[in-house]
Amino acid sequence: MANIILRPGWQIKESRATSLSAYLNRRAFVKAMGLGSIGLSTMSLGCSQQARSATDPDGPLDTIPDDAPREGYPAPRNPAYEVPERVITDRLVTSSYNNFYEFINQGDLKRVWPHTEQYNPFPGTLTVGGLAEKQTLDIADLIRSVDLEERLYRFRCVEAWSITVPWTGFPLAKLIERCKPRNNARFVKFICVNRPEELPGQKHAHWYPWPYFEGLRMDEALNELAFVATGLYGEPLPKQNGSPLRLVLPWKYGYKGPKAVVRIEFARRQPATFWNELQPREYGFLSNVNPNIPHPRWSQASERFLSTEGVEERMPTMMFNGYDEWVQELYPDAPRSYAGPIIR
Ligand SMILES: Nc1nc2c(c(=O)[nH]1)N[C@H]1C(S)=C(S)[C@@H](COP(=O)(O)O)O[C@H]1N2
Ligand SMILES: [Mo]
């Protein structure tokens, strides 16, 4: 996604040209590692960042909203979901190397956390509409009303980087049940936060069709893997990871999992999606992780697994990101050998 640069404007640098290790060596990370009260005098190490104000977050873990519910953390790990072949990614990597276009600003696209200061996800509401019972749920109340669990999942971005993350949250099926969809609902659409005054990317990157929106077939949404994350690494979500709520669909590319969801709609017809609307020849509706379907501009046969500061490892990409046994029945037509760049 990062290389969909339709109208670069202020965006000088292509983030994909930045290696993770170069990225992680920057001031922000050094500071996050607690290596310093490194003051403003070292700002020049921070590449071409804007001057930061005294209220800016100090590091990528300083962005957990104060009023996020804390009851139930850390939640018990659900042992059904293991990632035996990989280590858990360092939480500083997971919270400092992000895709969240609502916040993009000058400089590095992946460096989201310094731009989150104005965003206040709590209090917030989740509205339900379309073919369902019309409702408005207070998100903090919703989080307090569910049994939180922890799930360790592989996470694969379409840009071919991957991480392993212990998410806290609850099954999407639980939320859908609460929405009371009508029998004729076959798809579910998710719409994300729309607050240009708090989200610099929404304010300035006006060529994107804000707010971010995504969609699933109902059978996909009800699969047991589909998860509503409210936290990670035993704590509530930092803003840049999608506070107050985000979806995690570990067999799909990361962009199918909307962050900062504030509305759910049920529909009879397949909904449009953000990246498909922007680049229909590159991003389909299903977007399942599949090493046999290359992106039109790069291979998906392997990925850069990010583990800790400056460390990445080439790994083979697994069918449905390693979740074949959970989801294969949903996709009988998925290619199991090299298929060429077909968009699904
Ligand atoms: N609202 C919103 N959700 C989003 C995105 C976004 O830009 N806006 N980016 C997507 C992409 S491309 C990825 S890879 C994941 C990144 O999640 P992470 O930064 O928490 O790892 O969020 C997805 N959800
Ligand atoms: Mo992504």
Coordinates of C-alpha atoms and ligand atoms in Angstrom, one line a residue:
M1 CA 0.0 0.0 0.0
A2 CA 2.8 2.3 0.9
N3 CA 3.8 2.5 -2.7
I4 CA 0.4 3.7 -3.9
I5 CA 1.5 7.2 -4.1
L6 CA -1.2 8.9 -6.2
R7 CA -0.3 12.4 -5.3
P8 CA 2.9 12.6 -3.3
G9 CA 2.8 16.3 -2.5
W10 CA 4.5 16.8 0.8
Q11 CA 5.5 13.2 1.0
I12 CA 9.1 13.4 0.0
K13 CA 10.3 9.9 0.7
E14 CA 9.0 6.5 -0.4
S15 CA 8.8 4.5 2.8
R16 CA 9.6 1.2 1.1
A17 CA 13.0 2.6 0.2
T18 CA 13.7 2.7 4.0
S19 CA 15.1 -0.5 5.4
L20 CA 13.8 -1.4 8.8
S21 CA 17.3 -1.3 10.3
A22 CA 17.9 2.2 9.1
Y23 CA 14.5 3.1 10.4
L24 CA 15.0 1.6 13.8
N25 CA 18.2 3.5 14.3
R26 CA 16.5 6.8 14.4
R27 CA 16.1 8.9 17.3
A28 CA 12.5 7.8 18.1
F29 CA 13.5 4.3 18.6
V30 CA 16.6 5.1 20.6
K31 CA 14.4 7.2 22.8
A32 CA 11.8 4.5 23.0
M33 CA 14.4 2.0 24.1
G34 CA 14.9 4.2 27.1
L35 CA 18.5 5.0 26.1
G36 CA 18.1 8.5 26.9
S37 CA 16.6 11.6 28.0
I38 CA 17.8 12.5 24.5
G39 CA 16.8 16.1 24.2
L40 CA 15.6 18.3 21.4
S41 CA 19.2 19.0 20.5
T42 CA 19.3 15.6 18.8
M43 CA 16.4 16.4 16.6
S44 CA 18.6 16.4 13.6
L45 CA 19.0 12.7 13.9
G46 CA 15.2 12.4 13.4
C47 CA 15.4 12.8 9.6
S48 CA 13.1 15.4 8.1
Q49 CA 10.6 15.4 10.9
Q50 CA 8.7 18.5 11.8
A51 CA 9.5 20.3 15.1
R52 CA 7.6 18.5 17.8
S53 CA 5.8 20.2 20.7
A54 CA 6.2 19.5 24.4
T55 CA 3.0 17.5 24.4
D56 CA 4.1 15.0 21.8
P57 CA 4.3 11.4 23.0
D58 CA 7.7 10.4 24.3
G59 CA 7.8 7.0 22.5
P60 CA 5.7 4.4 20.8
L61 CA 4.4 3.0 24.1
D62 CA 3.4 6.4 25.4
T63 CA 0.3 6.5 23.2
I64 CA -2.0 4.1 25.1
P65 CA -5.0 6.4 25.8
D66 CA -5.3 7.2 29.6
D67 CA -9.0 6.4 29.5
A68 CA -8.8 3.1 27.7
P69 CA -10.4 0.4 29.9
R70 CA -7.8 -1.5 31.8
E71 CA -9.9 -4.2 33.5
G72 CA -9.1 -7.7 32.3
Y73 CA -5.5 -7.1 31.2
P74 CA -3.4 -9.0 30.8
A75 CA -6.0 -11.5 29.5
P76 CA -5.4 -15.3 29.6
R77 CA -3.7 -16.7 26.5
N78 CA -5.9 -19.0 24.4
P79 CA -3.7 -22.0 23.7
A80 CA -5.5 -22.9 20.5
Y81 CA -3.5 -20.4 18.5
E82 CA 0.2 -21.1 18.4
V83 CA 3.0 -19.8 16.2
P84 CA 5.6 -22.4 16.7
E85 CA 8.0 -21.4 14.0
R86 CA 8.4 -17.8 14.9
V87 CA 9.3 -15.6 17.9
I88 CA 7.0 -13.0 19.2
T89 CA 7.9 -9.7 17.7
D90 CA 9.3 -7.1 20.0
R91 CA 6.5 -4.8 21.0
L92 CA 8.5 -1.7 20.2
V93 CA 8.7 -2.9 16.6
T94 CA 4.9 -3.6 16.5
S95 CA 4.1 -0.2 17.8
S96 CA 6.7 1.9 15.9
Y97 CA 6.5 0.4 12.3
N98 CA 2.9 0.9 11.3
N99 CA 0.5 1.5 8.5
F100 CA -2.2 4.0 9.4
Y101 CA -2.8 6.4 6.7
E102 CA -5.1 8.6 8.8
F103 CA -1.9 9.8 10.5
I104 CA 0.5 10.1 7.7
N105 CA 2.4 13.4 7.8
Q106 CA 5.7 14.6 6.6
G107 CA 8.5 12.1 6.6
D108 CA 8.3 8.4 7.0
L109 CA 4.9 6.7 6.3
K110 CA 5.7 4.0 8.8
R111 CA 6.5 6.4 11.7
V112 CA 2.9 6.9 12.9
W113 CA 3.1 7.3 16.7
P114 CA 4.6 10.8 16.9
H115 CA 1.5 12.1 15.0
T116 CA -1.1 10.7 17.3
E117 CA -1.2 13.4 20.0
Q118 CA -4.4 15.0 18.9
Y119 CA -6.4 11.8 18.6
N120 CA -8.6 10.9 21.5
P121 CA -10.3 7.6 20.9
F122 CA -12.1 7.5 24.2
P123 CA -14.9 8.2 24.8
G124 CA -16.1 6.8 21.5
T125 CA -19.1 5.0 20.1
L126 CA -19.6 2.2 17.7
T127 CA -22.8 2.5 15.7
V128 CA -24.6 -0.4 14.0
G129 CA -26.6 0.1 10.9
G130 CA -27.8 -1.4 7.6
L131 CA -29.6 -4.8 7.9
A132 CA -29.3 -5.1 11.6
E133 CA -30.8 -3.6 14.8
K134 CA -29.9 0.1 14.8
Q135 CA -27.7 0.7 17.9
T136 CA -25.1 3.0 19.4
L137 CA -22.7 1.2 21.7
D138 CA -20.2 3.0 24.0
I139 CA -16.9 1.4 23.2
A140 CA -15.5 1.4 26.7
D141 CA -18.7 -0.2 28.0
L142 CA -18.5 -2.8 25.2
I143 CA -14.9 -3.7 26.1
R144 CA -15.8 -4.0 29.8
S145 CA -18.7 -6.2 28.9
V146 CA -16.8 -9.0 27.1
D147 CA -14.4 -11.7 28.3
L148 CA -11.0 -10.7 27.0
E149 CA -8.6 -13.3 25.8
E150 CA -5.1 -13.2 24.3
R151 CA -4.3 -14.8 21.0
L152 CA -0.9 -15.1 19.4
Y153 CA -1.3 -14.6 15.6
R154 CA 1.0 -14.2 12.6
F155 CA 0.4 -10.8 10.9
R156 CA 1.3 -10.4 7.2
C157 CA 1.1 -7.0 5.4
V158 CA 0.6 -7.1 1.6
E159 CA 4.0 -5.2 1.4
A160 CA 5.6 -8.5 2.4
W161 CA 6.7 -7.7 5.9
S162 CA 5.4 -9.8 8.8
I163 CA 5.3 -9.8 12.6
T164 CA 3.9 -12.1 15.4
V165 CA 1.7 -10.3 17.8
P166 CA -0.1 -11.3 21.1
W167 CA -3.5 -9.5 20.6
T168 CA -6.0 -9.0 23.4
G169 CA -9.6 -8.9 22.4
F170 CA -12.7 -11.1 21.7
P171 CA -14.1 -13.0 18.7
L172 CA -15.8 -10.9 16.0
A173 CA -18.6 -13.4 16.1
K174 CA -19.5 -12.1 19.6
L175 CA -19.8 -8.5 18.3
I176 CA -21.9 -9.6 15.3
E177 CA -24.2 -11.5 17.5
R178 CA -24.7 -8.4 19.6
C179 CA -25.5 -6.4 16.4
K180 CA -28.5 -8.7 15.6
P181 CA -28.1 -8.8 11.9
R182 CA -31.1 -9.7 9.8
N183 CA -31.3 -13.1 8.0
N184 CA -30.7 -11.5 4.6
A185 CA -27.4 -9.9 5.6
R186 CA -24.6 -11.5 3.6
F187 CA -21.8 -9.0 4.1
V188 CA -20.5 -6.8 6.8
K189 CA -18.9 -3.4 6.3
F190 CA -16.6 -1.7 8.8
I191 CA -16.1 2.1 8.8
C192 CA -13.3 3.8 10.6
V193 CA -12.9 7.0 12.5
N194 CA -13.5 10.3 10.7
R195 CA -12.0 13.2 12.6
P196 CA -9.8 15.3 10.3
E197 CA -9.0 17.7 13.1
E198 CA -7.4 14.9 15.1
L199 CA -5.9 12.9 12.2
P200 CA -3.3 14.8 10.2
G201 CA -3.5 12.3 7.3
Q202 CA -7.2 12.8 6.9
K203 CA -6.8 16.5 7.1
H204 CA -4.0 16.8 4.5
A205 CA -4.1 13.7 2.3
H206 CA -7.4 14.7 0.7
W207 CA -7.0 12.4 -2.3
Y208 CA -7.9 9.4 -0.2
P209 CA -11.6 8.4 0.1
W210 CA -11.9 9.0 3.9
P211 CA -12.9 7.4 6.2
Y212 CA -11.2 4.1 5.7
F213 CA -13.6 1.3 5.1
E214 CA -13.4 -2.5 4.7
G215 CA -15.7 -5.5 4.3
L216 CA -16.1 -9.2 4.8
R217 CA -18.5 -11.9 3.7
M218 CA -20.6 -13.0 6.6
D219 CA -19.0 -16.5 6.7
E220 CA -15.6 -14.9 6.9
A221 CA -16.6 -12.6 9.7
L222 CA -18.0 -15.5 11.7
N223 CA -14.9 -17.6 11.3
E224 CA -13.4 -18.3 14.7
L225 CA -10.1 -16.6 13.8
A226 CA -11.7 -13.2 13.1
F227 CA -10.9 -11.2 16.2
V228 CA -11.7 -7.7 17.5
A229 CA -8.5 -6.5 19.1
T230 CA -8.7 -4.0 22.0
G231 CA -5.1 -4.5 23.1
L232 CA -1.7 -6.0 22.5
Y233 CA 1.2 -7.4 24.7
G234 CA -1.2 -7.4 27.7
E235 CA -2.1 -3.8 27.5
P236 CA -4.7 -1.6 25.7
L237 CA -4.0 -0.7 22.1
P238 CA -1.6 2.2 21.5
K239 CA -3.3 4.7 19.2
Q240 CA -1.1 3.8 16.3
N241 CA -2.2 0.2 16.5
G242 CA -5.9 1.1 16.1
S243 CA -7.3 2.2 19.4
P244 CA -10.2 1.9 20.4
L245 CA -11.0 -1.2 18.3
R246 CA -9.4 -2.9 15.3
L247 CA -10.0 -6.1 13.4
V248 CA -7.4 -8.8 13.1
L249 CA -8.0 -11.4 10.3
P250 CA -4.7 -13.4 10.4
W251 CA -5.3 -15.3 7.1
K252 CA -5.7 -12.0 5.2
Y253 CA -3.3 -9.2 4.3
G254 CA -3.1 -6.5 7.0
Y255 CA -5.2 -3.9 5.1
K256 CA -8.3 -6.1 5.4
G257 CA -8.2 -5.4 9.2
P258 CA -9.5 -1.9 9.7
K259 CA -8.1 0.1 12.7
A260 CA -10.1 2.6 14.8
V261 CA -13.5 1.1 13.7
V262 CA -16.5 3.2 14.7
R263 CA -19.3 1.8 12.6
I264 CA -20.6 -1.6 11.4
E265 CA -23.1 -2.0 8.6
F266 CA -24.7 -5.2 7.3
A267 CA -25.6 -5.6 3.7
R268 CA -27.0 -7.9 1.0
R269 CA -24.4 -6.9 -1.6
Q270 CA -20.6 -7.0 -1.4
P271 CA -19.4 -3.6 -0.1
A272 CA -16.7 -1.5 -1.7
T273 CA -13.3 -1.3 0.1
F274 CA -10.8 1.5 0.5
W275 CA -7.8 0.0 -1.2
N276 CA -9.8 -1.7 -3.9
E277 CA -11.4 1.6 -4.7
L278 CA -8.0 3.2 -5.1
Q279 CA -6.2 0.4 -7.0
P280 CA -8.7 -2.2 -8.2
R281 CA -6.0 -3.9 -10.2
E282 CA -3.8 -4.5 -7.2
Y283 CA -6.1 -5.0 -4.2
G284 CA -9.1 -7.4 -4.3
F285 CA -12.0 -8.0 -2.0
L286 CA -10.8 -11.3 -0.6
S287 CA -7.0 -10.5 -0.2
N288 CA -6.2 -13.8 1.4
V289 CA -2.5 -14.4 2.1
N290 CA -1.4 -16.7 -0.7
P291 CA 2.2 -17.3 -1.8
N292 CA 0.9 -18.5 -5.2
I293 CA -0.7 -15.1 -6.1
P294 CA 2.0 -12.4 -6.6
H295 CA 1.1 -8.8 -6.2
P296 CA 1.3 -7.3 -9.7
R297 CA 4.5 -5.5 -8.7
W298 CA 6.2 -8.0 -6.4
S299 CA 6.3 -11.7 -5.3
Q300 CA 4.3 -12.9 -2.3
A301 CA 6.2 -16.2 -2.0
S302 CA 8.3 -14.9 0.9
E303 CA 8.3 -12.2 3.5
R304 CA 10.5 -10.1 5.8
F305 CA 9.8 -11.3 9.3
L306 CA 10.5 -8.5 11.8
S307 CA 11.5 -9.7 15.2
T308 CA 13.5 -7.1 17.2
E309 CA 15.3 -3.9 16.7
G310 CA 17.0 -4.0 13.3
V311 CA 16.5 -7.7 12.9
E312 CA 14.6 -9.2 9.9
E313 CA 14.6 -12.6 8.4
R314 CA 13.4 -13.9 5.0
M315 CA 10.7 -16.5 5.5
P316 CA 8.5 -18.5 3.1
T317 CA 4.9 -17.2 3.1
M318 CA 2.4 -19.9 4.1
M319 CA -0.9 -20.6 2.5
F320 CA -3.5 -18.5 4.2
N321 CA -0.6 -17.3 6.5
G322 CA -0.5 -20.7 8.2
Y323 CA -4.3 -20.8 8.9
D324 CA -5.2 -23.2 6.1
E325 CA -7.0 -25.6 8.3
W326 CA -9.2 -22.9 9.7
V327 CA -10.3 -21.2 6.4
Q328 CA -9.7 -23.5 3.5
E329 CA -13.4 -24.5 3.3
L330 CA -14.3 -20.8 2.7
Y331 CA -12.1 -20.6 -0.4
P332 CA -12.4 -23.8 -2.5
D333 CA -11.0 -21.9 -5.6
A334 CA -7.8 -20.5 -4.0
P335 CA -4.8 -21.4 -6.2
R336 CA -2.5 -24.0 -4.6
S337 CA 0.3 -23.6 -7.2
Y338 CA 1.7 -20.5 -8.9
A339 CA -1.2 -18.6 -10.4
G340 CA 0.2 -15.3 -11.7
P341 CA -1.0 -11.9 -10.7
I342 CA -4.8 -12.4 -10.5
I343 CA -6.7 -10.0 -8.2
R344 CA -9.2 -11.6 -5.8
Ligands
LIG1 N1 -8.1 2.7 9.5 C1 -7.0 2.1 9.0 N2 -6.9 0.8 9.2 C2 -5.8 0.2 8.7 C3 -4.9 0.9 7.9 C4 -5.0 2.3 7.7 O1 -4.3 3.0 7.0 N3 -6.1 2.9 8.3 N4 -3.8 0.2 7.3 C5 -3.9 -1.3 7.2 C6 -2.6 -1.9 6.9 S1 -2.1 -1.8 5.3 C7 -2.0 -2.7 7.8 S2 -0.6 -3.6 7.3 C8 -2.4 -2.8 9.2 C9 -1.2 -2.3 10.1 O2 -1.6 -2.5 11.4 P1 -0.4 -2.2 12.5 O3 0.2 -0.8 12.1 O4 -1.1 -2.1 13.8 O5 0.6 -3.3 12.3 O6 -3.5 -1.9 9.5 C10 -4.5 -1.9 8.4 N5 -5.7 -1.2 8.9
MO2 MO -0.5 -3.5 5.0

